Amino acid sequence: MKKYVYAFLKNLTTALEFVIALILAAGIILMTFQLILSFGNLADLSKYPNYDDLLTTCFNLIIGVEMIRMLYLHTPMTVFEVLLFAIARQVIIDHSSPVNSLLGVISIAILFATRKFLFVAFDESEKIIFRAAQKVHLVNRLTHLNIPYTDNETLGELLLRKLEEDETEVGVGACAYIADVGLRIAKITNGKITRIEVIRSIH
């Protein structure tokens, strides 16, 4: 019973995220059209949008777009970008005090330091499943990777060789890493590896 409730809640939250993302996207599209139609007012500081309004609205729209990406991608990088734009908006538009501006700049520096030193390569990744019998040179061609191989080696043969070198037990989920590429056993049928997941780091 617990398993079904978990699956239902997971599907429900995913659906709600997409609905919220769609509502947000619709709002951003409407606001963008409103901004375009009112461009003639830019020279008049007493009407909307003057330059400050334009800058504020554009930043809000950019933050909204990044939030949509955060809702459907669920990656650390999208969270980083939302925070970066939100803090940048505060620094550029809010001129309340030099101290607040300094704190904003320090916050941005901390964000970049976090991205550089705490994000690992496989936080952002692309996963593709191939047949174990697929030749490595074909996988390289399809994925634009440069996985090193010998002779006419298949993906399965390469992974088995790497697992033996690393003294890793063969089983579903076993991984071997070559530079910024991960090879993971996705499926074993009758004791034989049949599917391999190629995990490519996205930089």
GROMACS .gro file of N, CA, C and O in nm, residues 19-29 63-65 67-68 71:
model
   68
   19VAL      N    1   0.194   2.201  -1.410
   19VAL     CA    2   0.081   2.296  -1.417
   19VAL      C    3   0.127   2.435  -1.373
   19VAL      O    4   0.097   2.535  -1.439
   20ILE      N    5   0.202   2.440  -1.262
   20ILE     CA    6   0.253   2.568  -1.213
   20ILE      C    7   0.347   2.631  -1.316
   20ILE      O    8   0.342   2.752  -1.341
   21ALA      N    9   0.432   2.547  -1.377
   21ALA     CA   10   0.524   2.597  -1.480
   21ALA      C   11   0.447   2.654  -1.599
   21ALA      O   12   0.484   2.759  -1.654
   22LEU      N   13   0.338   2.588  -1.639
   22LEU     CA   14   0.256   2.635  -1.752
   22LEU      C   15   0.188   2.768  -1.718
   22LEU      O   16   0.183   2.859  -1.801
   23ILE      N   17   0.134   2.777  -1.594
   23ILE     CA   18   0.069   2.902  -1.552
   23ILE      C   19   0.170   3.017  -1.551
   23ILE      O   20   0.143   3.128  -1.598
   24LEU      N   21   0.289   2.987  -1.498
   24LEU     CA   22   0.395   3.088  -1.493
   24LEU      C   23   0.437   3.129  -1.633
   24LEU      O   24   0.456   3.248  -1.662
   25ALA      N   25   0.449   3.030  -1.724
   25ALA     CA   26   0.486   3.060  -1.863
   25ALA      C   27   0.381   3.147  -1.930
   25ALA      O   28   0.415   3.243  -2.001
   26ALA      N   29   0.253   3.116  -1.907
   26ALA     CA   30   0.144   3.196  -1.965
   26ALA      C   31   0.150   3.340  -1.914
   26ALA      O   32   0.134   3.436  -1.992
   27GLY      N   33   0.174   3.356  -1.784
   27GLY     CA   34   0.185   3.490  -1.725
   27GLY      C   35   0.302   3.568  -1.785
   27GLY      O   36   0.289   3.687  -1.815
   28ILE      N   37   0.416   3.500  -1.803
   28ILE     CA   38   0.534   3.566  -1.859
   28ILE      C   39   0.509   3.609  -2.003
   28ILE      O   40   0.547   3.718  -2.045
   29ILE      N   41   0.442   3.523  -2.081
   29ILE     CA   42   0.410   3.557  -2.221
   29ILE      C   43   0.320   3.680  -2.226
   29ILE      O   44   0.343   3.773  -2.304
   63ILE      N   45   1.383   3.600  -1.425
   63ILE     CA   46   1.374   3.514  -1.306
   63ILE      C   47   1.260   3.414  -1.322
   63ILE      O   48   1.272   3.296  -1.286
   64GLY      N   49   1.147   3.460  -1.378
   64GLY     CA   50   1.035   3.369  -1.404
   64GLY      C   51   1.070   3.257  -1.499
   64GLY      O   52   1.035   3.141  -1.476
   65VAL      N   53   1.143   3.291  -1.606
   65VAL     CA   54   1.186   3.190  -1.703
   65VAL      C   55   1.278   3.087  -1.636
   65VAL      O   56   1.265   2.966  -1.657
   67MET      N   57   1.280   3.011  -1.324
   67MET     CA   58   1.199   2.930  -1.232
   67MET      C   59   1.124   2.819  -1.305
   67MET      O   60   1.110   2.708  -1.254
   68ILE      N   61   1.079   2.849  -1.428
   68ILE     CA   62   1.015   2.744  -1.509
   68ILE      C   63   1.115   2.632  -1.536
   68ILE      O   64   1.083   2.513  -1.521
   71LEU      N   65   1.160   2.421  -1.233
   71LEU     CA   66   1.047   2.333  -1.204
   71LEU      C   67   1.052   2.203  -1.283
   71LEU      O   68   1.013   2.098  -1.234
   0.00000   0.00000   0.00000
